[in-house]
Coordinates of C-alpha atoms in Angstrom, one line a residue:
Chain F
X629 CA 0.0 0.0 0.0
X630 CA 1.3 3.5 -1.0
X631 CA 2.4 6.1 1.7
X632 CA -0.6 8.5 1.5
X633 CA 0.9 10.6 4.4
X634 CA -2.0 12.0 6.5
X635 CA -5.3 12.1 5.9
X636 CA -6.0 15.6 4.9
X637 CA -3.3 15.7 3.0
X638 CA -4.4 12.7 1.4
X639 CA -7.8 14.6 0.9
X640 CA -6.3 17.6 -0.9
X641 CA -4.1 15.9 -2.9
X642 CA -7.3 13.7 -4.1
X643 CA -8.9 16.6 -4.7
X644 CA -6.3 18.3 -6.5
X645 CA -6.1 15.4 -9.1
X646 CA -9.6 15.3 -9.4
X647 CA -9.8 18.6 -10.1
X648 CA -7.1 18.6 -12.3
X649 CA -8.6 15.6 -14.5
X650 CA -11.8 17.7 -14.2
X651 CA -10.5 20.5 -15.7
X652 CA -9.8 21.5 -20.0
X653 CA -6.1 20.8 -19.5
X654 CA -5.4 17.0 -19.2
X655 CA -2.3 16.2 -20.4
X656 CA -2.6 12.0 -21.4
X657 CA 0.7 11.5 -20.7
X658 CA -0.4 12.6 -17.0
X659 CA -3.5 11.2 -17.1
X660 CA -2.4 7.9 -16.0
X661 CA -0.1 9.3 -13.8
X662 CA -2.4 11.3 -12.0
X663 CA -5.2 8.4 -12.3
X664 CA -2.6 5.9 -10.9
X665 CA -1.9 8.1 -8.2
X666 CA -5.6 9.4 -7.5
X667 CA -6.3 5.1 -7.4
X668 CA -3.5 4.5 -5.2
X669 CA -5.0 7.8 -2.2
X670 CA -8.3 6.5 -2.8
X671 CA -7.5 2.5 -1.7
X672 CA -5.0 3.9 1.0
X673 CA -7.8 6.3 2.7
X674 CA -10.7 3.5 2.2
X675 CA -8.2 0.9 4.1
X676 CA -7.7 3.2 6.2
X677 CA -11.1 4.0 7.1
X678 CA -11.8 0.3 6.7
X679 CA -9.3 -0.6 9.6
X680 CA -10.6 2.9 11.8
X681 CA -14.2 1.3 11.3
X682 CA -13.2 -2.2 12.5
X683 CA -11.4 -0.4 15.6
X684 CA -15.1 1.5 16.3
X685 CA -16.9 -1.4 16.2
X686 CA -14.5 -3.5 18.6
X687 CA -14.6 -0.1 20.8
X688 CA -18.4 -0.1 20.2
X689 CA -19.3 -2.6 22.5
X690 CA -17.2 -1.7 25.5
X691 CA -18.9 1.1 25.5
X692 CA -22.4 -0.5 25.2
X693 CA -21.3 -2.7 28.7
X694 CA -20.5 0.2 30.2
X695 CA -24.0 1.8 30.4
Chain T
X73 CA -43.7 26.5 163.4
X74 CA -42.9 28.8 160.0
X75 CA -43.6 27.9 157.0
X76 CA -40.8 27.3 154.4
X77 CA -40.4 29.8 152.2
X78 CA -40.9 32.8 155.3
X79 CA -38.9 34.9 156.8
X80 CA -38.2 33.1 159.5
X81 CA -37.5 29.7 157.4
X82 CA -36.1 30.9 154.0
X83 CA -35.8 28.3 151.3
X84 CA -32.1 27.3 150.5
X85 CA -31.5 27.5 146.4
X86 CA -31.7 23.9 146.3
X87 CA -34.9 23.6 148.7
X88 CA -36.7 26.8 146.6
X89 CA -35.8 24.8 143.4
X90 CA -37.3 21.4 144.8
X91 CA -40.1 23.9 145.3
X92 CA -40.4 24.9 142.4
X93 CA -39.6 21.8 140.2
X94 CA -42.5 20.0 142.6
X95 CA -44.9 22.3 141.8
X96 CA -44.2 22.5 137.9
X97 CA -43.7 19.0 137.6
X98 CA -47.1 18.9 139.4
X99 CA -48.5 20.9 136.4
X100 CA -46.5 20.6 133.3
X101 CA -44.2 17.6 135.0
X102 CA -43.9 14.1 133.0
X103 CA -47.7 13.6 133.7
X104 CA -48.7 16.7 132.0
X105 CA -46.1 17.0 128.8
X106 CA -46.9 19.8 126.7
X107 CA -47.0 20.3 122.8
X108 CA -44.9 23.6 122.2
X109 CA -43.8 25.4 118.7
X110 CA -40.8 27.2 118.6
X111 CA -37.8 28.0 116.0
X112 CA -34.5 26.0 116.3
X113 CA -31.7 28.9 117.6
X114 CA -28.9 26.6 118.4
X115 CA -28.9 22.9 118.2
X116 CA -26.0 20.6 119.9
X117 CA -26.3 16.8 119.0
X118 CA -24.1 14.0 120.8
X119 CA -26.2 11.2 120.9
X120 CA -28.7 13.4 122.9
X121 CA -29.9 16.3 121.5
X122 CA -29.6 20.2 122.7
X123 CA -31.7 23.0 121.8
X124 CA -32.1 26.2 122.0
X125 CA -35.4 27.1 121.2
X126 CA -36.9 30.8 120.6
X127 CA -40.1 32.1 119.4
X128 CA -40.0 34.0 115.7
X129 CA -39.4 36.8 117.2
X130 CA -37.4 36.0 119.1
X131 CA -38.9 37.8 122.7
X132 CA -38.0 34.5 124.9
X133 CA -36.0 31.4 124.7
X134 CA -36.2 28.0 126.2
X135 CA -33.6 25.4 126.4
X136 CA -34.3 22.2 125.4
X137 CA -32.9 18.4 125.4
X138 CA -34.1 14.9 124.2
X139 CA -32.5 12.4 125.5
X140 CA -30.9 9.3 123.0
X141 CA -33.5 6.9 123.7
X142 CA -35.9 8.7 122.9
X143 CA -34.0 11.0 120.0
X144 CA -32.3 8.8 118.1
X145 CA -35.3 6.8 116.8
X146 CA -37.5 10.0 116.8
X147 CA -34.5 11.0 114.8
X148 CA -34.4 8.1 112.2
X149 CA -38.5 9.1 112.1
X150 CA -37.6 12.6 111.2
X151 CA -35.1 11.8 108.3
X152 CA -37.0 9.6 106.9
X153 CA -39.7 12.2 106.4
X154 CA -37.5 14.3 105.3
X155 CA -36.8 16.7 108.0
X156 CA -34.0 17.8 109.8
X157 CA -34.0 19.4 112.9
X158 CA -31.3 22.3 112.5
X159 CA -30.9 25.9 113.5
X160 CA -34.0 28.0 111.9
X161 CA -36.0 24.8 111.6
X162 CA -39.4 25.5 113.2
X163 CA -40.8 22.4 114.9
X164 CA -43.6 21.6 117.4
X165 CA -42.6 19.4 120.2
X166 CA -44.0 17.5 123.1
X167 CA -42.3 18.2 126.1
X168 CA -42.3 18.1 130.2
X169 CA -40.5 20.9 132.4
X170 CA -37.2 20.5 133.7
X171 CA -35.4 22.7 136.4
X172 CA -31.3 22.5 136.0
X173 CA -30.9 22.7 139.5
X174 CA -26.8 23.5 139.5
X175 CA -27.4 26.2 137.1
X176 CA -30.9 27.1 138.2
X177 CA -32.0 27.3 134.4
X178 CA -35.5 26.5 133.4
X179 CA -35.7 23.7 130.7
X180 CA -37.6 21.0 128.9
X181 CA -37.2 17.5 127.9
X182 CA -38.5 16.7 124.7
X183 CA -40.8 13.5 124.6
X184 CA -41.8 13.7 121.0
X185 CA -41.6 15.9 117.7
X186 CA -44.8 16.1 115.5
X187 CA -43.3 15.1 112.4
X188 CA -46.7 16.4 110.4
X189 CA -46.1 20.0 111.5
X190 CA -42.3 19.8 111.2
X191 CA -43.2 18.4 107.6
X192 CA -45.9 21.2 106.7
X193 CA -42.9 24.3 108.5
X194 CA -40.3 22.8 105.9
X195 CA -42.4 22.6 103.1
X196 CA -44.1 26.0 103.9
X197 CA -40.9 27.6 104.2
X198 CA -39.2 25.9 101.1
X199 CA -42.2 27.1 99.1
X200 CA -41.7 30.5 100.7
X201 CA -37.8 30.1 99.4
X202 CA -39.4 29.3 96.1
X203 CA -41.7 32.1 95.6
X204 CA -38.8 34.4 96.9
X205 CA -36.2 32.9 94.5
X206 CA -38.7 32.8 91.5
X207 CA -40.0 36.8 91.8
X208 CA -36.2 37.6 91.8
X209 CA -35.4 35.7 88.9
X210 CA -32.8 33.2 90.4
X211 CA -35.5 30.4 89.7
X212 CA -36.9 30.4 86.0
X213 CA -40.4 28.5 85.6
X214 CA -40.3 26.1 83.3
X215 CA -43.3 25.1 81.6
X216 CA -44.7 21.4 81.1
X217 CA -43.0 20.8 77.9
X218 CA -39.8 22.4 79.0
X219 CA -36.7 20.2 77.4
X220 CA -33.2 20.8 79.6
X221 CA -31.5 18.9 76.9
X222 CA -32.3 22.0 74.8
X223 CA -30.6 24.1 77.2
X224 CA -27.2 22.2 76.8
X225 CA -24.1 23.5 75.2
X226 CA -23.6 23.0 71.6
X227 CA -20.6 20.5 72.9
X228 CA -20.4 19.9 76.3
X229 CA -16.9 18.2 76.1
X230 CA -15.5 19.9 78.8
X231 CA -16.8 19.3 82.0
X232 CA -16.7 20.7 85.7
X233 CA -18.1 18.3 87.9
X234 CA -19.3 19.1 91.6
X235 CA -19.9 15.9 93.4
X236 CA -18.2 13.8 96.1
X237 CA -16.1 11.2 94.5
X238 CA -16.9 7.6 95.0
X239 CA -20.6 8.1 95.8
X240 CA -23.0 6.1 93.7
X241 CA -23.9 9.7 91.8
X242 CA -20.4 10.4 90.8
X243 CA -19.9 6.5 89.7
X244 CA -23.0 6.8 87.6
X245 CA -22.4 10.1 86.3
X246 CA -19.0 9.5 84.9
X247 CA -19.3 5.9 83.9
X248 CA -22.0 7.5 81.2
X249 CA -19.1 9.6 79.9
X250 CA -16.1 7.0 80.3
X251 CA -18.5 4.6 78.4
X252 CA -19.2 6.8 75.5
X253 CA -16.9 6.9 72.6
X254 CA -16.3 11.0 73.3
X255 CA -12.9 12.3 74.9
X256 CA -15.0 14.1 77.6
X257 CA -12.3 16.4 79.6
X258 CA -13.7 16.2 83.2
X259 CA -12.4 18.2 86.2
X260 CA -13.6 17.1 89.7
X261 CA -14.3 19.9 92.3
X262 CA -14.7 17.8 95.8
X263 CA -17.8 18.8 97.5
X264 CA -20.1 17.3 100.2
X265 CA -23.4 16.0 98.8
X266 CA -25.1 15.9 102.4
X267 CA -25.4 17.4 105.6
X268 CA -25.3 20.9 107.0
X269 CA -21.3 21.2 105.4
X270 CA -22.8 20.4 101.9
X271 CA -24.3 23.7 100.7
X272 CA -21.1 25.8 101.3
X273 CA -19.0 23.2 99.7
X274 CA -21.3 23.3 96.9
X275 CA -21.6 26.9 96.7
X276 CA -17.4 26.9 96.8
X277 CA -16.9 23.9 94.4
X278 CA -18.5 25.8 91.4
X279 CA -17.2 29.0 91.7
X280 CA -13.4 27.1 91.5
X281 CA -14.8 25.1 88.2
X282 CA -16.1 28.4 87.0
X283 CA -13.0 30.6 87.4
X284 CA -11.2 27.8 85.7
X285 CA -7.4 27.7 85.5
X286 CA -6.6 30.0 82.8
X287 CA -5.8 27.2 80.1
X288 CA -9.0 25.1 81.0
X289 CA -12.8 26.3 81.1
X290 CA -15.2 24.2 81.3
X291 CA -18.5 24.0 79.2
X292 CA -21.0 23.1 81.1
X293 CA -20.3 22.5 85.0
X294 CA -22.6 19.6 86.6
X295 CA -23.6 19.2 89.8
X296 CA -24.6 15.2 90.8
X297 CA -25.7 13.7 93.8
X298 CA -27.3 10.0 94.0
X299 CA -30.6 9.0 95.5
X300 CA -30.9 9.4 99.2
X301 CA -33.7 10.1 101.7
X302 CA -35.5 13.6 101.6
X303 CA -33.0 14.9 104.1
X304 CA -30.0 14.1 102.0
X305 CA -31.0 15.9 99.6
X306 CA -32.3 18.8 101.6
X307 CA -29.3 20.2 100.9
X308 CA -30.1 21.0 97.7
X309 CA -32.9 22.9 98.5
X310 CA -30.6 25.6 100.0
X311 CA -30.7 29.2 98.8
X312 CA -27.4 29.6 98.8
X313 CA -26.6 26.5 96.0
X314 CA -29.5 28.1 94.0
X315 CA -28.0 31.7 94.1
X316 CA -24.6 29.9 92.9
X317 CA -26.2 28.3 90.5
X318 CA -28.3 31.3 88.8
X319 CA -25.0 33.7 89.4
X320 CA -22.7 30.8 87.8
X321 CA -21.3 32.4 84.1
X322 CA -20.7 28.7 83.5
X323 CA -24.1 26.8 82.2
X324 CA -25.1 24.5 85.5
X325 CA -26.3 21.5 84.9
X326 CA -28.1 19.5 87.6
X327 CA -28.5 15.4 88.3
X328 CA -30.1 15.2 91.8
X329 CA -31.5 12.2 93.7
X330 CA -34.0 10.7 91.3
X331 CA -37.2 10.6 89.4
X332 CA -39.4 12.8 91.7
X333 CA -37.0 14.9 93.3
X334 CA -36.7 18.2 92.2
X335 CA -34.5 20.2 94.2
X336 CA -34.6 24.0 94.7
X337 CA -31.2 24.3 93.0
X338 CA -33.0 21.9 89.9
X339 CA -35.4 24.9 89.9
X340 CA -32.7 27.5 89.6
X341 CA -30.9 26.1 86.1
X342 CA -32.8 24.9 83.1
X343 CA -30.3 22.4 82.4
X344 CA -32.2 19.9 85.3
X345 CA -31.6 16.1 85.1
X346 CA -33.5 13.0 87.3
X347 CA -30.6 11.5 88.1
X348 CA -26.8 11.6 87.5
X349 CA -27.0 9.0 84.9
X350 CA -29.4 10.9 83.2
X351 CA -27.4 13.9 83.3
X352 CA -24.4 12.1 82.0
X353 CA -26.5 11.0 79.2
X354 CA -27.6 13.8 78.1
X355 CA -23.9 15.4 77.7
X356 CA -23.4 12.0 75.9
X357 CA -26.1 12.3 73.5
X358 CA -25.4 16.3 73.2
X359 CA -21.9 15.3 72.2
X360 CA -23.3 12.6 69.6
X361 CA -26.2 15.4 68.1
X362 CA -23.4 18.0 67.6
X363 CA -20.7 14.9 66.1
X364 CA -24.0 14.0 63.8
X365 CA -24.7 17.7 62.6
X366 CA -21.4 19.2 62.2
X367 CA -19.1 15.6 61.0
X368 CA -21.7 12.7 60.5
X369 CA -24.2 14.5 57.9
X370 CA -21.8 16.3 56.3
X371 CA -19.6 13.4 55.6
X372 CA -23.0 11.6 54.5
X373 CA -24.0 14.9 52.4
X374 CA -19.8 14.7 50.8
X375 CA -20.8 11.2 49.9
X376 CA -24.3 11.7 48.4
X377 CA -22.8 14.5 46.4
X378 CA -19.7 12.6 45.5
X379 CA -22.0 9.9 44.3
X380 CA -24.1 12.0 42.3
X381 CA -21.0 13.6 40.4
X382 CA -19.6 10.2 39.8
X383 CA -23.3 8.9 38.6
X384 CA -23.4 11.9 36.4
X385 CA -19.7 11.9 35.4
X386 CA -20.4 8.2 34.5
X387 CA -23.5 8.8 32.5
X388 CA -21.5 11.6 30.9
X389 CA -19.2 8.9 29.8
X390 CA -21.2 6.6 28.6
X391 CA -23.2 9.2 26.6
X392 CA -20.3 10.8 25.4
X393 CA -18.9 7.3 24.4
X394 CA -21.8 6.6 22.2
X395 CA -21.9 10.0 20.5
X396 CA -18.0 9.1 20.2
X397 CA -19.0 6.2 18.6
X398 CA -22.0 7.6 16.8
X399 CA -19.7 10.7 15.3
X400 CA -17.1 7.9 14.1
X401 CA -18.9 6.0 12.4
X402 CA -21.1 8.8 11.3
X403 CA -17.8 10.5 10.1
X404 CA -16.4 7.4 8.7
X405 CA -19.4 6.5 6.5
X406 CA -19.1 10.5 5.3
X407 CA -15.4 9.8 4.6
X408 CA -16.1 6.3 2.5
X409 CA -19.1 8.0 0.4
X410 CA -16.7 11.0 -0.2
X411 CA -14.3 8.7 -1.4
X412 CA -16.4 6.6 -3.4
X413 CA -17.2 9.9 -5.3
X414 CA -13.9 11.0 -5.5
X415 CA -13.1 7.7 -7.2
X416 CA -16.4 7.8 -9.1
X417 CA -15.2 11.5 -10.4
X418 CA -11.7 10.5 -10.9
X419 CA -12.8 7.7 -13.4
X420 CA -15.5 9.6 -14.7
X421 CA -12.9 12.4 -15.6
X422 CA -10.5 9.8 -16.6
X423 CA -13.3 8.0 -19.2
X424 CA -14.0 11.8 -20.0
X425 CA -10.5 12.1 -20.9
X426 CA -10.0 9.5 -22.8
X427 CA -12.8 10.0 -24.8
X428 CA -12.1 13.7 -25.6
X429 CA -8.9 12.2 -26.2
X430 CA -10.2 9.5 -28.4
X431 CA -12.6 11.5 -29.9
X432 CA -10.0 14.0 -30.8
X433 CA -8.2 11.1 -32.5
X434 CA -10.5 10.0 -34.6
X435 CA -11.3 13.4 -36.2
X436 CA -8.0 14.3 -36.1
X437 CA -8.1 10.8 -37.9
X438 CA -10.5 12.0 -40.2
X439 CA -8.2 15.2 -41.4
X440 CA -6.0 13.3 -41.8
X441 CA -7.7 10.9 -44.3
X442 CA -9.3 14.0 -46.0
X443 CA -5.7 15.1 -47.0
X444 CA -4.4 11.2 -47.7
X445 CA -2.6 11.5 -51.1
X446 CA -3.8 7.9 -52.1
X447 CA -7.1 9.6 -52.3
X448 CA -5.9 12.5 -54.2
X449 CA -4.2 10.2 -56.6
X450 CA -7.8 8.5 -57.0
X451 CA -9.2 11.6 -57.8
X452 CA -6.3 11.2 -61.1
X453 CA -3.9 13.6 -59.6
X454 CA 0.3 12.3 -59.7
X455 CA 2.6 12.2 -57.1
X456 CA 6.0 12.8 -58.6
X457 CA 9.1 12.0 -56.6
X458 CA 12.9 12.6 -57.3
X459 CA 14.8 10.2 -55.4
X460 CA 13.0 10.4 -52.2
X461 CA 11.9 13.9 -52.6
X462 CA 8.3 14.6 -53.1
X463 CA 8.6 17.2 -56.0
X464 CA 6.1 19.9 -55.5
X465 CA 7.4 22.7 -57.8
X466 CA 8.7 22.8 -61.0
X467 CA 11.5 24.5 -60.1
X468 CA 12.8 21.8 -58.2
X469 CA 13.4 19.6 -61.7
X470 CA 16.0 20.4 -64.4
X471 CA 15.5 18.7 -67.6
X472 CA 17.3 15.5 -67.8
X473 CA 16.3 14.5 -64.1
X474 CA 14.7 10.8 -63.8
X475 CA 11.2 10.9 -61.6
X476 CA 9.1 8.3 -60.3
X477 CA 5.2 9.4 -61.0
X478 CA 3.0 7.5 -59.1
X479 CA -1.2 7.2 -59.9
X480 CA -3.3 5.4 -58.2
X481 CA -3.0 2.3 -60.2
X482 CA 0.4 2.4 -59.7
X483 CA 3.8 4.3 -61.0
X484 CA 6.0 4.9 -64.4
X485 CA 9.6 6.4 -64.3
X486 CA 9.6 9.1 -67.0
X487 CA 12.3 12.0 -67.6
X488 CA 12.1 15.3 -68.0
X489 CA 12.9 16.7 -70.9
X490 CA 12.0 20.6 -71.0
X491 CA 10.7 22.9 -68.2
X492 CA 8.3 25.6 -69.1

């Protein structure tokens, strides 16, 4: 898995190459590039959220027993 | 023959006496006792009794004796009703005459006491004490519902106690305070609790507990005395005690006798007890009221609280855990539809991309084709070469020069021979 770095910075450099691939001046050459890179955030940050939403729902019901 | 007595035959001292004696023995003798009322003026006790006896005011006195037999159970009669015969006690007695022939003095003997009378003088004169006492405020009425408890110190711990140590009272009274768990600080001022010493030694006793010693004042000062016959006690029902008692700057508690007696110095304090144990008790139980108001309730109140805040604290937790958990997942499902769009846009832009790019291609493709020579040469025009030079101008051949002419069916070599 690619070093993403943190998560907002993950965020704004997604949204950077979505915005760039959005935009009139896509270069093709870069298009994979950016595409492979854009990929590469996108599978990081959703592992990452995927382990984070594990961890909640392990922490989940502690917290239900504690009531 | 004279008669004795005259001139002629004087009486000697002795013969006048026997005289006299005969004849008042004849008339107020043992055969004709008589009952007589009269106030106590001096009284001198070894196993018989000696009076002096006055009227009230005092315009004659009569000395009078009673001998042990018959004194020491009309005594032990008189005690046990309560009454003591002592100087300014007013008492009724039966009595014959008797002449004290070496001193010539006129006396009685006393036969009998009427204990009823006695009784009634004591009582009308300790109710006259009373009255007294109460209109010049040394004894405070107390009505029916009247609480001494109420009257107590806020904490009684330190305690002047007037009492005779090793009497039942002064066991009872302290064994209530060694008993309790309370470090009661007790200071003993020896008095007598009975008898004609007993008021002074009262009287003395709390004024030393009052004055304390500078490093030590006490509380409450108490004043116990056990249960005893209505003459032990009638100590208690002198003035003086009460004065001490009302003058005392030292709250005066009393414990005297037991249920049923109520002393004159009971009347002069608010603070009265039935009996010593009682009046330990109550310092016991004021001790334990103050312990439960100023350290009991507030440690219970410190708990409650403390409780509460940890009850509240905890269900702070536990809601703040689940909005913990509710925000996370809340934020994490935000973040995985954010980057399912983001992925959705980025191939969307991507596809976009390609298909400008593709589309770009093919009509680029399409120029292209519109300007392919093959399809000029179709159209019958020649594409002339020399070498591997496309010739487009004429100037660019000299006559002589081979070229290659290519049509759409295919090519001839041809040479030119004149340029125009």
């Amino acid at each position: 898995m690619a070093e993403v770095g943190q998560w907002n910075d993950a965020v704004a450099e997604l949204d950077a190459i979505v915005s760039y691939l959005d935009g009139p001046d896509v270069n093709v050459d870069e298009l994979i590039t950016k595409l492979a890179r854009g990929t590469e955030i996108i599978d990081a940050l959703e592992n990452r959220l995927s382990q984070t939403r594990a961890r909640v729902e392990e922490l989940a019901p502690r917290t239900a027993s504690d009531e | 023959m004279s008669d004795a007595g005259s001139k002629d035959a004087p009486f000697s001292v002795t013969g006048y006496l026997d005289v006299v004696a005969g004849r008042l023995e004849a008339t107020l003798g043992k055969s004709h006792r008589q009952w007589i009322k009269a106030e106590v003026s001096k009284k001198y006790e070894k196993d018989h009794l000696y009076l002096d006896v006055v009227d009230s005011d005092r315009g004659a006195q009569l000395k009078a004796k009673c001998w042990k037999g018959t004194w020491q159970p009309l005594k032990a009669r008189l005690e046990q009703a309560g009454i003591a015969v002592k100087e300014g006690s007013v008492i009724t007695f039966e009595a014959y005459v008797d002449i004290y022939k070496a001193r010539g003095e006129l006396g009685v003997v006393i036969t009998d006491v009427d204990v009823a009378s006695a009784l009634g003088e004591a009582e009308l004169r300790r109710q006259e004490l009373i009255a007294r006492l109460t209109a010049e405020g040394v004894i405070v009425p107390k009505g029916e519902d009247h609480d001494p408890h109420a009257f107590l110190p806020e904490l009684p711990l330190r305690v002047g106690l007037v009492a005779s140590p090793g009497t039942e009272g002064y066991n009872d009274f302290l064994g209530q305070l060694t008993d309790s768990p309370y470090c009661f600080d007790v200071r003993v001022a020896r008095a007598t609790v009975q008898g004609d010493n007993a008021p002074a030694e009262v009287v003395t006793a709390l004024k030393a507990l009052a004055a304390g010693d500078g490093s030590w004042q006490p509380d409450i000062i108490c004043v116990v005395r056990g249960g005893g016959s209505k003459l032990d006690l009638s100590c208690f029902d002198d003035e003086r005690i009460a004065r001490a008692i009302a003058a005392c700057p030292v709250p005066v508690a009393t414990g005297i006798g037991h249920t049923g007696d109520i002393s004159v110095a009971d009347m002069a304090t608010r603070r009265a007890f039935i009996t010593p144990t009682a009046t330990g008790q109550a310092l016991v139980r004021a001790v334990r009221e103050w312990r439960e108001r100023h350290v009991v309730q507030p440690a219970r109140d410190l708990n409650r609280i403390g409780r509460a805040v940890l009850e509240e604290s905890g269900q702070y937790l536990a809601r703040t855990r689940r909005e913990l958990v509710t925000g996370a997942l809340s934020t994490i499902n935000d973040e995985a539809a954010s980057l399912r769009h983001a992925r959705e846009r980025l191939s969307h832009a991507s596809y976009r991309t390609l298909g400008d790019v593709a589309t770009y291609l093919a009509s680029t493709r399409r120029f292209l084709g519109a300007h392919d020579p093959a399809r000029r040469l179709q159209q019958g025009w020649a594409l002339v070469r020399l070498g591997d030079r496309v010739i487009t101008h004429a100037s660019q051949l000299t006559p002589g020069d081979g070229v290659e002419v290519t049509f759409a069916d295919g090519s001839v070599l041809a040479r030119v021979e004149e340029r125009k």
